[in-house]
Amino acid sequence: MSILLTGGAGFIGSHTAVEMINAGYDVIIADNLSNSSEKVLDRIETITGIRPKFYKVDVAIKGDVRRIFEENKIDGVIHFAGYKCVPESTKIPLKYYRNNIDTTLTVLEVMEEKNCNAFVFSSSATVYGDKNEVPFNENMPTGGTTNAYGSTKLMIENILKDVAAANNKFSAVLLRYFNPIGAHPSGLIGEAPDGIPNNLMPYITQTAVGIREVLNVFGTDYNTPDGTGVRDYIHVVDLAKGHVAAIKYAMENTGAEAINLGTGNGSSVLEVVRAFEKASGVNVPVEFKERRPGDVEYSYASVEKAAELLNWKAEYDLNDMCKHAWNWQKKNPRGYNE
Ligand code: NAD
Ligand code: UD1
C-alpha cells in the first residue's frame, strides 16, 4: 500500500516516514524543502534500509500533485505540508493562509479527481483556544485561536468536515497534536529549526550545546504548581506511530474525526528544564521573563478517543524525550547543515 506524505521531509513527517516504512507501507514524500533538507532521505534510508520515493514539489501546484498520483497508485495521504512559525504568522498572515490553505485544497481536489479517499491532517491543540478546561477532549468547542497559524488549522478542520459531509466515501482524521518533542533514538533525524527556535525543547537543547546563552522562561505567575505554563509533551516517535494507526483508520472508515495525540500528562516549563538537566547532565541557565502573548496556562489532552478508535497510546516518558532530543542535538549541533 502506498501512502503520500506531503511535507514528509520535515520534523514530524520524517519520523512518520520511518514508522510507516517499519509498518510495511510504501512511502512517497512530496516536499518543497522550504523548511527541511534532502539529507533527511539518506537518514531515513540508514534507519530503515529503504529510501522513500521523493518528489521535490510545491504541493499547492496542482499539476505537480496530479503527476505524483499518475505515476503512483496512492492509497492515502498524510498532509504535513504547511508553515508552522506562530510569531511569523502574526507578522505575515497572508503567507500562512496562502500556503496552509492552498496546499490542502490542492491535495484534496486531486484526491477527489483520482478517487483517493483517505486523508490524515496535522492539526494542533491550538484549536481548543483559551476557553476550555483541561484535559481538552474532542467534543469541546473549538475556536478563539490567537494567531494566523492557529486559524489556518481551524479553517482546514472545517473544510475537511464539509468535504466529508458531502462525499460519503471520504475519510479525514484530524490529528490534534499536543507538543511534539524528542527525536529518533538513533540520533539520525530530529528537529532542525531555522534560526532562533520558538519552541521550548529546541531552545533548551541549543542552550545546552552552547549555541544560545540562556533560556528565557516566559511567565512565572500562571496558576500552576510552580507558576510556569503546563503542556502535554509527546515523543515524536509516539506521535509518528499515531499516524500509522490514523491512516489505517482513515482507509477503513468514512467521515471526519478529530483525535488528540498527546500523553494526557502536563509538565511545566521548569519541570521540563529539570528533566532535561537530569537526562543530559548539562546545566541549562534560565532567566525569568514576562508571559509570551497568546500562551495559555494549561494544555493537556484527554487521550481516550485515540485509545478507543486508533488503539494507540504514547509510550515514551519525559526522560526519554529529553534524552533523545539531547542525543540528536549533540550529534547534529547544526541540524542537517554539516
Ligand atoms: P516542518 O516545518 O518540519 O515540516 C513541514 C514540511 O512541509 C517541511 O519539510 C516543509 O519544507 C514542507 N512544506 C511547507 N510548505 C510546503 C509546500 N507548499 N509544498 C511542499 N512542502 C511544503 O514542521 P513539523 O513540525 O514537521 O510539522 C508538520 C505539520 O504538523 C505542520 O502542518 C505543522 O503545522 C503541524 N503541527 C506541528 C506541531 C509541532 O509542534 N511541530 C504542532 C502541531 C501541528
Ligand atoms: C506553540 C504554538 C502552537 C503550535 C506549537 C507547535 C503558541 C502560542 N503556540 O505551542 O500553536 O502548534 O507551538 O509549533 O505559540 N517557553 C519558554 N521559553 C521558550 C519557549 C517556550 O518558556 O523559549 C514556554 C512557553 O511559554 C510554553 C511552553 O514553554 O509555556 C511551550 O512552548 P512552545 O514549545 O512554544 O509550545 P506551545 O506554546 O505550547
Short mmCIF file of C-alpha atoms and ligand atoms in Angstrom, two decimals:
data_model
loop_
_atom_site.label_atom_id
_atom_site.label_comp_id
_atom_site.label_asym_id
_atom_site.label_seq_id
_atom_site.Cartn_x
_atom_site.Cartn_y
_atom_site.Cartn_z
CA MET A 1 0.00 0.00 0.00
CA SER A 2 1.37 3.46 -0.98
CA ILE A 3 0.88 6.50 1.21
CA LEU A 4 1.80 10.04 0.15
CA LEU A 5 3.39 12.18 2.87
CA THR A 6 3.21 15.85 1.92
CA GLY A 7 5.82 17.72 3.97
CA GLY A 8 7.36 14.32 4.72
CA ALA A 9 10.92 15.68 4.88
CA GLY A 10 10.06 17.79 7.94
CA PHE A 11 10.35 17.04 11.65
CA ILE A 12 7.16 15.04 12.18
CA GLY A 13 6.93 13.80 8.57
CA SER A 14 10.41 12.22 8.62
CA HIS A 15 9.67 10.32 11.84
CA THR A 16 6.34 9.22 10.39
CA ALA A 17 8.07 8.05 7.19
CA VAL A 18 10.28 5.77 9.32
CA GLU A 19 7.33 4.31 11.24
CA MET A 20 5.25 3.87 8.07
CA ILE A 21 8.13 2.00 6.38
CA ASN A 22 8.59 -0.11 9.52
CA ALA A 23 4.89 -0.97 9.34
CA GLY A 24 5.31 -2.18 5.73
CA TYR A 25 3.91 0.75 3.72
CA ASP A 26 5.46 2.19 0.57
CA VAL A 27 6.16 5.82 1.40
CA ILE A 28 6.20 8.65 -1.13
CA ILE A 29 7.37 12.05 0.08
CA ALA A 30 6.39 15.34 -1.60
CA ASP A 31 8.18 18.32 -0.10
CA ASN A 32 9.50 21.61 -1.48
CA LEU A 33 12.23 21.65 1.22
CA SER A 34 11.18 25.16 2.30
CA ASN A 35 11.81 24.09 5.91
CA SER A 36 13.76 20.85 5.57
CA SER A 37 16.75 19.17 4.00
CA GLU A 38 17.07 16.49 1.36
CA LYS A 39 19.64 14.81 3.65
CA VAL A 40 16.67 13.50 5.63
CA LEU A 41 16.18 10.93 2.87
CA ASP A 42 19.65 9.44 3.46
CA ARG A 43 18.95 9.27 7.16
CA ILE A 44 15.58 7.56 6.67
CA GLU A 45 17.34 5.05 4.42
CA THR A 46 20.04 4.43 7.04
CA ILE A 47 17.42 3.77 9.73
CA THR A 48 15.02 1.61 7.70
CA GLY A 49 17.11 0.25 4.82
CA ILE A 50 14.56 1.72 2.41
CA ARG A 51 14.73 5.05 0.59
CA PRO A 52 11.33 6.65 0.16
CA LYS A 53 10.43 7.88 -3.31
CA PHE A 54 10.84 11.67 -3.29
CA TYR A 55 9.24 14.50 -5.27
CA LYS A 56 10.68 17.97 -4.73
CA VAL A 57 7.47 19.87 -5.42
CA ASP A 58 5.25 22.58 -4.01
CA VAL A 59 2.04 20.71 -3.19
CA ALA A 60 -0.02 23.83 -3.86
CA ILE A 61 0.72 23.29 -7.55
CA LYS A 62 -1.97 21.06 -8.96
CA GLY A 63 -0.07 19.77 -11.97
CA ASP A 64 2.75 18.53 -9.76
CA VAL A 65 0.43 16.78 -7.31
CA ARG A 66 -1.50 15.23 -10.21
CA ARG A 67 1.74 13.87 -11.65
CA ILE A 68 2.50 12.10 -8.36
CA PHE A 69 -0.92 10.44 -8.45
CA GLU A 70 -0.46 9.49 -12.11
CA GLU A 71 2.95 7.92 -11.52
CA ASN A 72 1.91 6.02 -8.38
CA LYS A 73 -1.19 4.33 -7.06
CA ILE A 74 -1.77 6.36 -3.91
CA ASP A 75 -4.00 4.73 -1.27
CA GLY A 76 -3.98 7.58 1.23
CA VAL A 77 -2.41 10.95 2.09
CA ILE A 78 -0.93 12.29 5.30
CA HIS A 79 -0.80 16.05 4.91
CA PHE A 80 2.01 17.65 6.92
CA ALA A 81 2.99 20.35 4.42
CA GLY A 82 2.49 23.85 5.76
CA TYR A 83 4.17 26.66 7.62
CA LYS A 84 4.22 26.48 11.43
CA CYS A 85 6.01 29.50 12.87
CA VAL A 86 3.48 31.20 15.15
CA PRO A 87 5.18 34.63 15.56
CA GLU A 88 5.87 34.86 11.82
CA SER A 89 2.21 34.08 11.15
CA THR A 90 1.16 37.13 13.14
CA LYS A 91 3.53 39.33 11.07
CA ILE A 92 2.88 37.81 7.63
CA PRO A 93 -0.58 36.24 7.92
CA LEU A 94 -1.19 36.00 4.18
CA LYS A 95 1.86 33.78 3.73
CA TYR A 96 0.30 31.34 6.20
CA TYR A 97 -3.25 31.49 4.86
CA ARG A 98 -1.97 31.10 1.28
CA ASN A 99 0.36 28.16 1.88
CA ASN A 100 -1.55 26.20 4.51
CA ILE A 101 -4.99 26.51 2.90
CA ASP A 102 -3.80 26.32 -0.71
CA THR A 103 -1.77 23.12 -0.22
CA THR A 104 -4.73 21.49 1.50
CA LEU A 105 -7.26 22.48 -1.19
CA THR A 106 -4.95 21.37 -4.00
CA VAL A 107 -4.25 17.97 -2.45
CA LEU A 108 -7.96 17.44 -1.71
CA GLU A 109 -9.02 18.38 -5.26
CA VAL A 110 -6.51 15.99 -6.80
CA MET A 111 -7.55 13.23 -4.40
CA GLU A 112 -11.16 13.75 -5.48
CA GLU A 113 -10.18 13.59 -9.18
CA LYS A 114 -8.22 10.39 -8.57
CA ASN A 115 -10.79 8.81 -6.24
CA CYS A 116 -8.40 8.64 -3.29
CA ASN A 117 -10.41 8.97 -0.09
CA ALA A 118 -8.21 8.55 2.99
CA PHE A 119 -6.73 11.74 4.45
CA VAL A 120 -4.88 12.46 7.69
CA PHE A 121 -4.31 16.08 8.66
CA SER A 122 -1.74 17.67 11.01
CA SER A 123 -3.94 19.79 13.22
CA SER A 124 -2.97 21.23 16.59
CA ALA A 125 -4.17 21.54 20.17
CA THR A 126 -4.18 25.27 19.43
CA VAL A 127 -7.74 24.81 18.02
CA TYR A 128 -9.01 24.42 21.61
CA GLY A 129 -8.25 28.12 22.19
CA ASP A 130 -8.10 29.52 25.72
CA LYS A 131 -11.66 28.99 26.99
CA ASN A 132 -11.75 25.23 27.58
CA GLU A 133 -10.83 23.37 30.77
CA VAL A 134 -8.08 20.75 30.72
CA PRO A 135 -7.94 17.93 29.79
CA PHE A 136 -9.06 19.00 26.32
CA ASN A 137 -11.39 16.49 24.73
CA GLU A 138 -12.54 16.29 21.14
CA ASN A 139 -16.18 17.21 21.93
CA MET A 140 -15.20 20.61 23.30
CA PRO A 141 -15.91 23.68 21.19
CA THR A 142 -13.00 24.85 19.08
CA GLY A 143 -12.15 28.46 18.23
CA GLY A 144 -10.59 31.52 19.81
CA THR A 145 -7.25 30.95 18.08
CA THR A 146 -4.84 33.79 18.80
CA ASN A 147 -2.71 33.78 15.64
CA ALA A 148 -3.00 33.22 11.89
CA TYR A 149 -1.19 29.86 12.10
CA GLY A 150 -3.77 28.53 14.56
CA SER A 151 -6.60 29.97 12.49
CA THR A 152 -5.41 28.07 9.40
CA LYS A 153 -5.63 24.82 11.41
CA LEU A 154 -9.18 25.65 12.48
CA MET A 155 -10.23 26.61 8.95
CA ILE A 156 -8.76 23.43 7.48
CA GLU A 157 -10.54 21.29 10.08
CA ASN A 158 -13.82 22.92 8.97
CA ILE A 159 -13.01 22.38 5.29
CA LEU A 160 -12.40 18.69 5.96
CA LYS A 161 -15.67 18.32 7.88
CA ASP A 162 -17.55 19.86 4.93
CA VAL A 163 -15.80 17.64 2.39
CA ALA A 164 -16.54 14.52 4.46
CA ALA A 165 -20.19 15.56 4.82
CA ALA A 166 -20.53 15.95 1.04
CA ASN A 167 -18.67 12.80 -0.03
CA ASN A 168 -19.70 9.63 1.75
CA LYS A 169 -16.59 7.77 0.55
CA PHE A 170 -14.19 10.33 2.03
CA SER A 171 -12.46 9.92 5.37
CA ALA A 172 -10.43 12.53 7.25
CA VAL A 173 -8.66 12.12 10.57
CA LEU A 174 -7.84 15.50 12.11
CA LEU A 175 -4.94 14.76 14.42
CA ARG A 176 -4.67 17.41 17.12
CA TYR A 177 -1.05 17.27 18.18
CA PHE A 178 -0.11 18.48 21.63
CA ASN A 179 3.62 19.34 21.99
CA PRO A 180 5.85 17.02 19.94
CA ILE A 181 9.47 16.93 21.13
CA GLY A 182 12.36 14.47 21.17
CA ALA A 183 13.96 12.72 18.22
CA HIS A 184 14.51 9.27 16.78
CA PRO A 185 16.56 7.22 19.30
CA SER A 186 19.26 6.73 16.62
CA GLY A 187 20.01 10.47 16.66
CA LEU A 188 19.84 10.46 12.85
CA ILE A 189 16.66 12.51 12.45
CA GLY A 190 15.26 15.24 14.67
CA GLU A 191 14.01 18.81 14.82
CA ALA A 192 16.19 21.29 12.94
CA PRO A 193 14.74 24.79 13.37
CA ASP A 194 15.95 27.52 11.07
CA GLY A 195 17.32 30.43 13.16
CA ILE A 196 16.24 31.13 16.73
CA PRO A 197 13.84 28.41 17.93
CA ASN A 198 10.37 29.47 19.09
CA ASN A 199 9.57 26.23 20.84
CA LEU A 200 10.81 25.17 24.24
CA MET A 201 12.76 21.93 23.63
CA PRO A 202 14.94 23.08 20.71
CA TYR A 203 15.70 26.24 22.68
CA ILE A 204 16.77 24.12 25.66
CA THR A 205 18.98 21.80 23.58
CA GLN A 206 20.60 24.73 21.73
CA THR A 207 21.31 26.40 25.08
CA ALA A 208 22.81 23.18 26.44
CA VAL A 209 25.06 22.78 23.41
CA GLY A 210 26.22 26.41 23.68
CA ILE A 211 24.50 27.97 20.65
CA ARG A 212 22.25 30.09 22.95
CA GLU A 213 23.35 31.64 26.24
CA VAL A 214 20.25 31.39 28.36
CA LEU A 215 16.73 30.00 28.20
CA ASN A 216 14.01 32.61 28.70
CA VAL A 217 11.15 31.21 30.77
CA PHE A 218 8.02 33.05 29.66
CA GLY A 219 5.74 33.71 32.62
CA THR A 220 6.15 32.73 36.27
CA ASP A 221 2.75 33.84 37.58
CA TYR A 222 0.46 31.29 35.98
CA ASN A 223 -1.95 29.49 38.26
CA THR A 224 0.11 26.28 38.06
CA PRO A 225 2.13 24.48 40.78
CA ASP A 226 5.38 26.36 40.00
CA GLY A 227 3.90 29.34 38.13
CA THR A 228 5.16 28.32 34.67
CA GLY A 229 2.99 27.13 31.76
CA VAL A 230 1.94 23.48 31.58
CA ARG A 231 1.95 21.46 28.33
CA ASP A 232 1.46 17.88 27.19
CA TYR A 233 4.86 16.98 25.68
CA ILE A 234 4.77 13.92 23.46
CA HIS A 235 7.68 11.98 21.96
CA VAL A 236 7.77 12.48 18.19
CA VAL A 237 8.19 8.71 17.63
CA ASP A 238 4.97 8.04 19.57
CA LEU A 239 3.31 10.78 17.52
CA ALA A 240 4.59 9.15 14.32
CA LYS A 241 3.13 5.80 15.36
CA GLY A 242 -0.19 7.58 15.91
CA HIS A 243 -0.15 8.45 12.19
CA VAL A 244 0.35 4.81 11.21
CA ALA A 245 -2.79 3.99 13.20
CA ALA A 246 -4.66 7.03 11.83
CA ILE A 247 -4.10 6.32 8.13
CA LYS A 248 -5.24 2.72 8.68
CA TYR A 249 -8.35 4.07 10.41
CA ALA A 250 -8.95 6.53 7.55
CA MET A 251 -8.71 3.74 4.97
CA GLU A 252 -11.23 1.60 6.87
CA ASN A 253 -13.81 4.28 7.79
CA THR A 254 -15.61 7.32 6.38
CA GLY A 255 -16.43 10.74 7.83
CA ALA A 256 -14.31 13.29 9.68
CA GLU A 257 -12.90 12.50 13.14
CA ALA A 258 -10.83 14.83 15.30
CA ILE A 259 -8.44 12.87 17.51
CA ASN A 260 -5.97 14.17 20.10
CA LEU A 261 -2.40 12.88 20.07
CA GLY A 262 -0.93 13.57 23.49
CA THR A 263 0.14 11.68 26.59
CA GLY A 264 -2.55 13.01 28.90
CA ASN A 265 0.14 14.36 31.28
CA GLY A 266 1.06 18.00 31.79
CA SER A 267 4.58 19.23 32.58
CA SER A 268 5.59 22.78 33.47
CA VAL A 269 8.45 24.62 31.78
CA LEU A 270 10.61 24.23 34.88
CA GLU A 271 9.82 20.51 35.10
CA VAL A 272 10.99 20.10 31.51
CA VAL A 273 14.19 22.04 32.23
CA ARG A 274 14.92 19.85 35.28
CA ALA A 275 14.13 16.64 33.40
CA PHE A 276 16.45 17.75 30.60
CA GLU A 277 19.28 18.59 33.03
CA LYS A 278 18.91 15.15 34.65
CA ALA A 279 18.81 13.27 31.32
CA SER A 280 21.76 15.18 29.82
CA GLY A 281 23.88 16.01 32.84
CA VAL A 282 24.14 19.57 31.45
CA ASN A 283 23.06 22.70 33.30
CA VAL A 284 20.63 24.99 31.45
CA PRO A 285 20.78 28.62 32.67
CA VAL A 286 17.35 30.29 32.81
CA GLU A 287 16.08 33.84 33.02
CA PHE A 288 12.53 34.59 34.08
CA LYS A 289 10.57 36.82 31.69
CA GLU A 290 7.09 38.23 31.13
CA ARG A 291 4.38 35.94 29.77
CA ARG A 292 4.53 35.37 26.00
CA PRO A 293 1.43 36.84 24.30
CA GLY A 294 -1.05 34.18 23.16
CA ASP A 295 0.16 31.49 25.58
CA VAL A 296 -2.37 29.51 27.59
CA GLU A 297 -1.88 28.45 31.20
CA TYR A 298 -2.59 24.75 30.82
CA SER A 299 -2.82 22.46 27.79
CA TYR A 300 -3.05 18.70 28.01
CA ALA A 301 -5.04 16.06 26.23
CA SER A 302 -7.79 13.66 27.00
CA VAL A 303 -6.39 10.51 25.38
CA GLU A 304 -9.40 8.15 25.49
CA LYS A 305 -10.57 8.71 21.93
CA ALA A 306 -7.18 7.85 20.43
CA ALA A 307 -7.05 4.68 22.54
CA GLU A 308 -10.57 3.70 21.51
CA LEU A 309 -10.54 4.50 17.78
CA LEU A 310 -6.86 4.06 16.94
CA ASN A 311 -5.83 1.55 19.60
CA TRP A 312 -2.88 3.85 20.19
CA LYS A 313 -1.28 5.41 23.22
CA ALA A 314 2.00 7.18 23.88
CA GLU A 315 4.72 5.06 25.46
CA TYR A 316 7.82 7.20 25.93
CA ASP A 317 8.16 9.39 29.04
CA LEU A 318 9.64 12.86 29.55
CA ASN A 319 13.06 11.43 30.40
CA ASP A 320 13.15 9.56 27.03
CA MET A 321 12.06 12.72 25.21
CA CYS A 322 14.87 14.74 26.81
CA LYS A 323 17.48 12.01 26.32
CA HIS A 324 16.66 11.60 22.63
CA ALA A 325 16.41 15.34 21.96
CA TRP A 326 19.87 15.75 23.52
CA ASN A 327 21.33 12.78 21.60
CA TRP A 328 20.11 14.38 18.33
CA GLN A 329 21.39 17.86 19.25
CA LYS A 330 24.84 16.58 20.28
CA LYS A 331 25.27 14.52 17.13
CA ASN A 332 23.93 17.29 14.86
CA PRO A 333 24.72 20.63 16.54
CA ARG A 334 23.80 22.49 13.35
CA GLY A 335 20.92 20.28 12.33
CA TYR A 336 21.35 18.83 8.84
CA ASN A 337 23.79 21.63 7.84
CA GLU A 338 27.02 19.70 8.04
P1 NAD B 1 8.22 21.10 9.47
O1 NAD B 1 8.32 22.52 9.04
O2 NAD B 1 9.43 20.42 9.97
O3 NAD B 1 7.59 20.22 8.29
C1 NAD B 1 6.71 20.76 7.33
C2 NAD B 1 7.26 20.37 5.96
O4 NAD B 1 6.38 20.88 4.95
C3 NAD B 1 8.65 20.95 5.69
O5 NAD B 1 9.52 19.90 5.29
C4 NAD B 1 8.42 21.94 4.55
O6 NAD B 1 9.54 22.01 3.68
C5 NAD B 1 7.20 21.37 3.88
N1 NAD B 1 6.37 22.34 3.14
C6 NAD B 1 5.88 23.52 3.55
N2 NAD B 1 5.14 24.08 2.58
C7 NAD B 1 5.16 23.23 1.52
C8 NAD B 1 4.60 23.25 0.21
N3 NAD B 1 3.86 24.29 -0.21
N4 NAD B 1 4.83 22.19 -0.61
C9 NAD B 1 5.59 21.15 -0.20
N5 NAD B 1 6.15 21.08 1.02
C10 NAD B 1 5.93 22.11 1.87
O7 NAD B 1 7.06 21.03 10.58
P2 NAD B 1 6.63 19.83 11.52
O8 NAD B 1 6.94 20.22 12.91
O9 NAD B 1 7.11 18.55 10.99
O10 NAD B 1 5.05 19.94 11.36
C11 NAD B 1 4.34 19.20 10.39
C12 NAD B 1 2.88 19.63 10.43
O11 NAD B 1 2.36 19.47 11.74
C13 NAD B 1 2.67 21.10 10.06
O12 NAD B 1 1.46 21.21 9.33
C14 NAD B 1 2.52 21.76 11.42
O13 NAD B 1 1.76 22.94 11.35
C15 NAD B 1 1.80 20.69 12.20
N6 NAD B 1 1.99 20.80 13.65
C16 NAD B 1 3.27 20.82 14.16
C17 NAD B 1 3.44 20.94 15.54
C18 NAD B 1 4.82 20.97 16.15
O14 NAD B 1 4.95 21.27 17.34
N7 NAD B 1 5.89 20.67 15.41
C19 NAD B 1 2.33 21.03 16.39
C20 NAD B 1 1.05 20.99 15.83
C21 NAD B 1 0.90 20.87 14.45
C1 UD1 B 2 3.30 26.60 20.20
C2 UD1 B 2 2.18 27.31 19.49
C3 UD1 B 2 1.22 26.29 18.90
C4 UD1 B 2 1.96 25.36 17.95
C5 UD1 B 2 3.12 24.72 18.69
C6 UD1 B 2 3.99 23.94 17.75
C7 UD1 B 2 1.91 29.46 20.56
C8 UD1 B 2 1.04 30.30 21.41
N1 UD1 B 2 1.51 28.21 20.41
O1 UD1 B 2 2.76 25.84 21.26
O2 UD1 B 2 0.20 26.96 18.19
O3 UD1 B 2 1.08 24.35 17.48
O4 UD1 B 2 3.95 25.73 19.30
O5 UD1 B 2 4.64 24.75 16.82
O6 UD1 B 2 2.93 29.91 20.05
N2 UD1 B 2 8.58 28.58 26.53
C9 UD1 B 2 9.51 29.24 27.29
N3 UD1 B 2 10.65 29.65 26.66
C10 UD1 B 2 10.90 29.45 25.34
C11 UD1 B 2 9.92 28.77 24.57
C12 UD1 B 2 8.77 28.36 25.21
O7 UD1 B 2 9.33 29.45 28.49
O8 UD1 B 2 11.96 29.88 24.83
C13 UD1 B 2 7.35 28.08 27.21
C14 UD1 B 2 6.06 28.64 26.65
O9 UD1 B 2 5.72 29.84 27.26
C15 UD1 B 2 5.08 27.49 26.96
C16 UD1 B 2 5.97 26.23 26.84
O10 UD1 B 2 7.31 26.69 27.00
O11 UD1 B 2 4.61 27.57 28.26
C17 UD1 B 2 5.85 25.51 25.50
O12 UD1 B 2 6.07 26.46 24.45
P1 UD1 B 2 6.22 26.00 22.92
O13 UD1 B 2 7.21 24.91 22.83
O14 UD1 B 2 6.47 27.23 22.12
O15 UD1 B 2 4.80 25.37 22.57
P2 UD1 B 2 3.32 26.00 22.70
O16 UD1 B 2 3.35 27.41 23.06
O17 UD1 B 2 2.54 25.10 23.60
#
